[in-house]
Amino acid sequence: MSDDDQEDTTVQIIRGSDGEPAFATVPHREFEELLTKSRRVTGLDAAVNAIRGEVNRLALIPSEVVHRISEGEHPVRVWRLHRGLKAVELAREAGISPGGLSEIETTKKDVSFETMVRIAKTLEVKLDDLMPAIDEGMIEEHRREVQLRDIARRISEIDSMINGSAGFDSGAVRDAAEHLISEATSFMADRAGRFDWLEGIVDKARKTIEEINSTEKSIVETVTGTQKRLSEVFSDSLARAGLFPREMLSETKKSEINGGNRPEAAASAEAGEDADLGDADDEDEDGERSRGWFLR
């Protein structure tokens, strides 16, 4: 029997009912090794496919386009001519003036990222195909513009929350101000010294949060203080003057809970009050009528 026909002694073959191999068991160490090798092969396949895709994409670019760009001609002009578009047609579709497009194609004008995106879409090419018309500086400029627009939008949002006609929500304003501080601080950290004017906005946002916190604290203290003063003005003063003893308040509440709504309770209470008033009149030796407990 040849070596190929011999089964590895470290591998156990489990056969099915038909006698054919169905499963193979291997030591765990060998299984881990096989799994690692499989992952490496999978990663390698993915890399190869990516390279092939890029090669295929480059292969689809006509050699004439490649040569003209490599010789220094502007990619926008090369691709426009390849697509058979007139300058005025491309300018109209991309939303720019023919003169602006002419300056772009002669590399005399800096181009915004948004403009290049529209041109690439019109020419039906990838943005990378317009390189070197797009460089890192242009990408950074686009990123900066997007972040600045986000910061401006946040500022407008806070202003609307404060001055708008909708109900004021101090918590929402505080959250928006905190986001503004985070966004502006991060923006300045990436561009040290170039946008220091944002520090004034961050300072205003911090003061806004401080004012909200201070006001909310004052409101709580005002409510608590008002409650205490009202207790002194009304309840405590009545008790000190003997006009309404505190124990009467508790007794009144008890009667309302235990029987204030029952007819017999109300009648009993009324009879008791009449008897008390009668007794008070009888006990007044000077002939002056007493007005009961509430003047004692």
Short mmCIF file of C-alpha atoms in Angstrom, two decimals:
data_model
loop_
_atom_site.label_atom_id
_atom_site.label_comp_id
_atom_site.label_asym_id
_atom_site.label_seq_id
_atom_site.Cartn_x
_atom_site.Cartn_y
_atom_site.Cartn_z
CA MET A 1 0.00 0.00 0.00
CA SER A 2 1.37 3.41 -0.98
CA ASP A 3 1.97 6.29 1.39
CA ASP A 4 -0.98 8.13 -0.12
CA ASP A 5 -3.31 5.27 0.78
CA GLN A 6 -2.15 5.16 4.41
CA GLU A 7 -4.20 7.16 6.93
CA ASP A 8 -2.42 9.45 9.38
CA THR A 9 -2.39 7.81 12.79
CA THR A 10 -3.16 11.21 14.41
CA VAL A 11 -6.36 11.52 12.40
CA GLN A 12 -9.40 9.43 13.17
CA ILE A 13 -11.70 8.81 10.24
CA ILE A 14 -15.39 8.33 11.01
CA ARG A 15 -17.20 6.56 8.20
CA GLY A 16 -20.86 6.70 7.37
CA SER A 17 -23.27 3.84 6.89
CA ASP A 18 -22.17 3.59 3.27
CA GLY A 19 -18.58 3.04 4.31
CA GLU A 20 -17.41 6.37 2.94
CA PRO A 21 -15.46 8.83 5.18
CA ALA A 22 -17.90 11.27 6.80
CA PHE A 23 -15.83 13.02 9.47
CA ALA A 24 -12.18 13.35 10.43
CA THR A 25 -11.03 14.11 13.98
CA VAL A 26 -7.60 15.55 14.66
CA PRO A 27 -5.75 16.57 17.83
CA HIS A 28 -6.80 20.04 19.03
CA ARG A 29 -3.29 21.48 18.49
CA GLU A 30 -3.35 20.45 14.84
CA PHE A 31 -6.90 21.83 14.50
CA GLU A 32 -5.73 25.25 15.75
CA GLU A 33 -2.84 25.21 13.27
CA LEU A 34 -5.18 24.33 10.41
CA LEU A 35 -7.57 27.12 11.47
CA THR A 36 -4.74 29.69 11.55
CA LYS A 37 -3.51 28.63 8.10
CA SER A 38 -7.05 28.82 6.75
CA ARG A 39 -7.45 32.39 8.02
CA ARG A 40 -4.16 33.38 6.44
CA VAL A 41 -5.22 31.93 3.11
CA THR A 42 -8.58 33.72 3.33
CA GLY A 43 -6.84 37.04 4.03
CA LEU A 44 -4.42 36.43 1.18
CA ASP A 45 -7.29 35.68 -1.19
CA ALA A 46 -9.00 38.92 -0.19
CA ALA A 47 -5.81 40.91 -0.82
CA VAL A 48 -5.28 39.25 -4.20
CA ASN A 49 -8.87 39.97 -5.23
CA ALA A 50 -8.48 43.63 -4.20
CA ILE A 51 -5.30 43.92 -6.27
CA ARG A 52 -6.97 42.24 -9.22
CA GLY A 53 -9.92 44.64 -8.93
CA GLU A 54 -7.59 47.64 -9.00
CA VAL A 55 -5.64 46.19 -11.91
CA ASN A 56 -8.88 45.55 -13.79
CA ARG A 57 -10.03 49.10 -13.13
CA LEU A 58 -6.75 50.49 -14.43
CA ALA A 59 -6.97 48.20 -17.41
CA LEU A 60 -10.30 49.77 -18.34
CA ILE A 61 -8.72 53.24 -18.56
CA PRO A 62 -7.78 53.88 -22.17
CA SER A 63 -4.07 54.11 -22.79
CA GLU A 64 -4.53 57.48 -24.44
CA VAL A 65 -6.01 58.89 -21.21
CA VAL A 66 -3.20 57.42 -19.13
CA HIS A 67 -0.47 58.80 -21.43
CA ARG A 68 -1.95 62.30 -21.66
CA ILE A 69 -2.33 62.58 -17.89
CA SER A 70 1.17 61.19 -17.32
CA GLU A 71 2.54 63.84 -19.70
CA GLY A 72 1.12 66.59 -17.47
CA GLU A 73 -2.23 67.39 -19.07
CA HIS A 74 -4.96 68.13 -16.54
CA PRO A 75 -7.10 65.02 -15.81
CA VAL A 76 -10.37 67.00 -16.03
CA ARG A 77 -9.58 68.15 -19.57
CA VAL A 78 -8.37 64.70 -20.63
CA TRP A 79 -11.48 62.95 -19.35
CA ARG A 80 -13.79 65.63 -20.75
CA LEU A 81 -12.35 65.21 -24.22
CA HIS A 82 -12.46 61.43 -23.86
CA ARG A 83 -16.16 61.62 -22.99
CA GLY A 84 -16.79 63.88 -25.96
CA LEU A 85 -18.08 66.76 -23.84
CA LYS A 86 -17.70 70.40 -24.69
CA ALA A 87 -16.42 72.68 -21.96
CA VAL A 88 -19.74 74.51 -21.74
CA GLU A 89 -21.60 71.19 -21.31
CA LEU A 90 -19.39 70.00 -18.48
CA ALA A 91 -19.52 73.41 -16.81
CA ARG A 92 -23.32 73.46 -16.94
CA GLU A 93 -23.66 69.93 -15.53
CA ALA A 94 -21.10 70.58 -12.78
CA GLY A 95 -22.71 73.89 -11.83
CA ILE A 96 -19.73 76.12 -12.60
CA SER A 97 -19.02 78.79 -15.20
CA PRO A 98 -17.20 77.95 -18.44
CA GLY A 99 -14.50 80.40 -17.43
CA GLY A 100 -14.10 78.64 -14.10
CA LEU A 101 -13.77 75.28 -15.82
CA SER A 102 -11.15 76.73 -18.18
CA GLU A 103 -9.11 77.91 -15.20
CA ILE A 104 -9.39 74.46 -13.61
CA GLU A 105 -8.21 72.69 -16.75
CA THR A 106 -5.23 75.00 -17.10
CA THR A 107 -4.36 74.48 -13.39
CA LYS A 108 -4.61 78.18 -12.70
CA LYS A 109 -7.32 77.94 -10.09
CA ASP A 110 -7.73 76.15 -6.78
CA VAL A 111 -10.75 73.87 -6.85
CA SER A 112 -13.09 73.14 -3.96
CA PHE A 113 -13.72 69.53 -3.00
CA GLU A 114 -17.45 69.83 -3.77
CA THR A 115 -16.71 71.11 -7.29
CA MET A 116 -14.40 68.19 -8.01
CA VAL A 117 -17.05 65.75 -6.75
CA ARG A 118 -19.59 67.21 -9.21
CA ILE A 119 -17.08 67.12 -12.07
CA ALA A 120 -16.19 63.49 -11.35
CA LYS A 121 -19.88 62.56 -11.27
CA THR A 122 -20.51 64.30 -14.58
CA LEU A 123 -17.50 62.63 -16.21
CA GLU A 124 -18.59 59.26 -14.72
CA VAL A 125 -15.19 58.59 -13.19
CA LYS A 126 -13.95 57.97 -9.68
CA LEU A 127 -12.63 60.90 -7.74
CA ASP A 128 -9.21 59.23 -7.65
CA ASP A 129 -9.13 59.29 -11.45
CA LEU A 130 -8.91 63.07 -11.34
CA MET A 131 -5.66 62.98 -9.44
CA PRO A 132 -3.41 64.90 -9.20
CA ALA A 133 -6.13 67.53 -9.43
CA ILE A 134 -7.06 66.55 -5.88
CA ASP A 135 -4.36 66.62 -3.24
CA GLU A 136 -4.21 66.23 0.52
CA GLY A 137 -4.59 69.97 0.98
CA MET A 138 -7.91 69.94 -0.84
CA ILE A 139 -9.17 67.00 1.21
CA GLU A 140 -8.16 68.77 4.41
CA GLU A 141 -9.92 71.92 3.23
CA HIS A 142 -13.11 69.95 2.61
CA ARG A 143 -12.90 68.30 6.02
CA ARG A 144 -12.38 71.70 7.63
CA GLU A 145 -15.37 73.21 5.82
CA VAL A 146 -17.64 70.36 6.91
CA GLN A 147 -16.58 70.70 10.54
CA LEU A 148 -17.01 74.47 10.50
CA ARG A 149 -20.49 74.07 9.04
CA ASP A 150 -21.35 71.64 11.84
CA ILE A 151 -20.12 74.14 14.43
CA ALA A 152 -22.11 76.96 12.79
CA ARG A 153 -25.20 74.74 12.73
CA ARG A 154 -24.77 74.01 16.43
CA ILE A 155 -24.46 77.72 17.24
CA SER A 156 -27.65 78.45 15.26
CA GLU A 157 -29.42 75.61 17.07
CA ILE A 158 -28.55 77.03 20.50
CA ASP A 159 -29.62 80.52 19.43
CA SER A 160 -33.00 79.17 18.24
CA MET A 161 -33.49 77.29 21.50
CA ILE A 162 -32.89 80.46 23.50
CA ASN A 163 -34.68 83.02 21.35
CA GLY A 164 -37.18 80.89 19.42
CA SER A 165 -40.93 80.85 19.94
CA ALA A 166 -40.98 77.24 21.14
CA GLY A 167 -40.93 76.41 24.84
CA PHE A 168 -37.57 76.95 26.50
CA ASP A 169 -35.77 73.81 27.63
CA SER A 170 -32.70 74.59 29.70
CA GLY A 171 -31.57 70.96 29.67
CA ALA A 172 -31.58 70.84 25.86
CA VAL A 173 -29.63 74.11 25.69
CA ARG A 174 -27.06 72.77 28.14
CA ASP A 175 -26.63 69.54 26.10
CA ALA A 176 -26.23 71.50 22.85
CA ALA A 177 -23.69 73.83 24.46
CA GLU A 178 -21.68 70.86 25.74
CA HIS A 179 -21.62 69.37 22.22
CA LEU A 180 -20.51 72.73 20.80
CA ILE A 181 -17.63 72.91 23.29
CA SER A 182 -16.52 69.38 22.41
CA GLU A 183 -16.70 69.94 18.64
CA ALA A 184 -14.97 73.34 18.68
CA THR A 185 -12.25 72.18 21.09
CA SER A 186 -11.51 69.12 18.95
CA PHE A 187 -11.40 71.27 15.81
CA MET A 188 -8.90 73.70 17.35
CA ALA A 189 -6.73 70.88 18.73
CA ASP A 190 -6.21 69.52 15.19
CA ARG A 191 -5.31 72.96 13.85
CA ALA A 192 -3.29 74.67 16.57
CA GLY A 193 -3.19 78.47 16.32
CA ARG A 194 -5.19 78.78 13.10
CA PHE A 195 -8.70 79.15 14.48
CA ASP A 196 -8.20 80.81 17.85
CA TRP A 197 -11.35 82.88 17.31
CA LEU A 198 -13.31 79.73 18.22
CA GLU A 199 -12.05 80.12 21.80
CA GLY A 200 -14.48 83.04 22.21
CA ILE A 201 -17.37 80.80 21.14
CA VAL A 202 -16.27 78.06 23.52
CA ASP A 203 -16.08 80.62 26.32
CA LYS A 204 -19.63 81.81 25.59
CA ALA A 205 -20.88 78.23 25.57
CA ARG A 206 -19.26 77.56 28.95
CA LYS A 207 -20.80 80.72 30.41
CA THR A 208 -24.18 79.64 29.06
CA ILE A 209 -23.91 76.34 30.91
CA GLU A 210 -22.80 78.11 34.09
CA GLU A 211 -25.75 80.51 33.86
CA ILE A 212 -28.22 77.65 33.37
CA ASN A 213 -26.81 75.74 36.34
CA SER A 214 -26.84 78.86 38.51
CA THR A 215 -30.41 79.76 37.50
CA GLU A 216 -31.71 76.25 38.12
CA LYS A 217 -30.06 76.25 41.54
CA SER A 218 -31.60 79.64 42.34
CA ILE A 219 -35.03 78.39 41.29
CA VAL A 220 -34.77 75.43 43.66
CA GLU A 221 -33.58 77.69 46.47
CA THR A 222 -36.36 80.19 45.74
CA VAL A 223 -39.06 77.55 45.86
CA THR A 224 -37.69 76.11 49.09
CA GLY A 225 -37.30 79.55 50.64
CA THR A 226 -40.78 80.64 49.56
CA GLN A 227 -42.32 77.55 51.09
CA LYS A 228 -40.53 78.21 54.35
CA ARG A 229 -41.54 81.89 54.42
CA LEU A 230 -45.16 81.06 53.66
CA SER A 231 -45.15 78.60 56.52
CA GLU A 232 -43.86 81.36 58.83
CA VAL A 233 -46.29 84.00 57.51
CA PHE A 234 -49.40 81.85 57.58
CA SER A 235 -49.23 78.63 59.59
CA ASP A 236 -46.70 79.62 62.27
CA SER A 237 -48.24 83.06 62.83
CA LEU A 238 -51.71 81.60 63.27
CA ALA A 239 -50.40 79.12 65.80
CA ARG A 240 -48.48 81.80 67.75
CA ALA A 241 -51.55 84.03 67.88
CA GLY A 242 -53.69 81.17 69.10
CA LEU A 243 -56.03 81.66 66.16
CA PHE A 244 -55.57 78.18 64.80
CA PRO A 245 -53.63 75.75 66.97
CA ARG A 246 -51.69 73.17 64.99
CA GLU A 247 -53.43 70.32 66.80
CA MET A 248 -56.73 71.57 65.39
CA LEU A 249 -55.34 71.22 61.87
CA SER A 250 -54.49 67.59 62.48
CA GLU A 251 -57.88 66.94 64.10
CA THR A 252 -59.66 68.57 61.16
CA LYS A 253 -57.83 66.38 58.71
CA LYS A 254 -58.65 63.29 60.76
CA SER A 255 -62.34 64.12 60.79
CA GLU A 256 -62.35 64.67 57.03
CA ILE A 257 -60.71 61.30 56.49
CA ASN A 258 -62.66 59.28 59.06
CA GLY A 259 -66.19 60.66 58.77
CA GLY A 260 -66.39 64.10 57.34
CA ASN A 261 -68.54 62.92 54.45
CA ARG A 262 -71.06 60.94 56.57
CA PRO A 263 -74.36 62.73 57.44
CA GLU A 264 -74.37 61.45 61.00
CA ALA A 265 -70.83 62.66 61.53
CA ALA A 266 -71.71 66.12 60.26
CA ALA A 267 -74.81 66.28 62.48
CA SER A 268 -72.85 65.14 65.52
CA ALA A 269 -70.16 67.73 64.85
CA GLU A 270 -72.82 70.47 64.51
CA ALA A 271 -74.55 69.48 67.76
CA GLY A 272 -71.20 69.46 69.55
CA GLU A 273 -70.40 72.95 68.33
CA ASP A 274 -73.79 74.27 69.58
CA ALA A 275 -73.24 72.74 73.00
CA ASP A 276 -69.76 74.25 73.22
CA LEU A 277 -71.07 77.70 72.37
CA GLY A 278 -73.86 77.36 74.93
CA ASP A 279 -71.42 76.40 77.64
CA ALA A 280 -69.23 79.33 76.75
CA ASP A 281 -72.18 81.74 77.10
CA ASP A 282 -73.13 80.31 80.50
CA GLU A 283 -69.59 80.60 81.80
CA ASP A 284 -69.30 84.31 80.87
CA GLU A 285 -69.93 86.02 84.27
CA ASP A 286 -69.44 89.60 82.97
CA GLY A 287 -72.23 89.28 80.38
CA GLU A 288 -69.78 89.55 77.49
CA ARG A 289 -70.21 86.71 75.03
CA SER A 290 -67.09 84.64 74.47
CA ARG A 291 -66.23 83.77 70.88
CA GLY A 292 -64.81 80.33 71.63
CA TRP A 293 -61.39 78.71 71.22
CA PHE A 294 -60.28 80.71 68.22
CA LEU A 295 -59.76 83.86 70.34
CA ARG A 296 -58.01 82.19 73.21
#
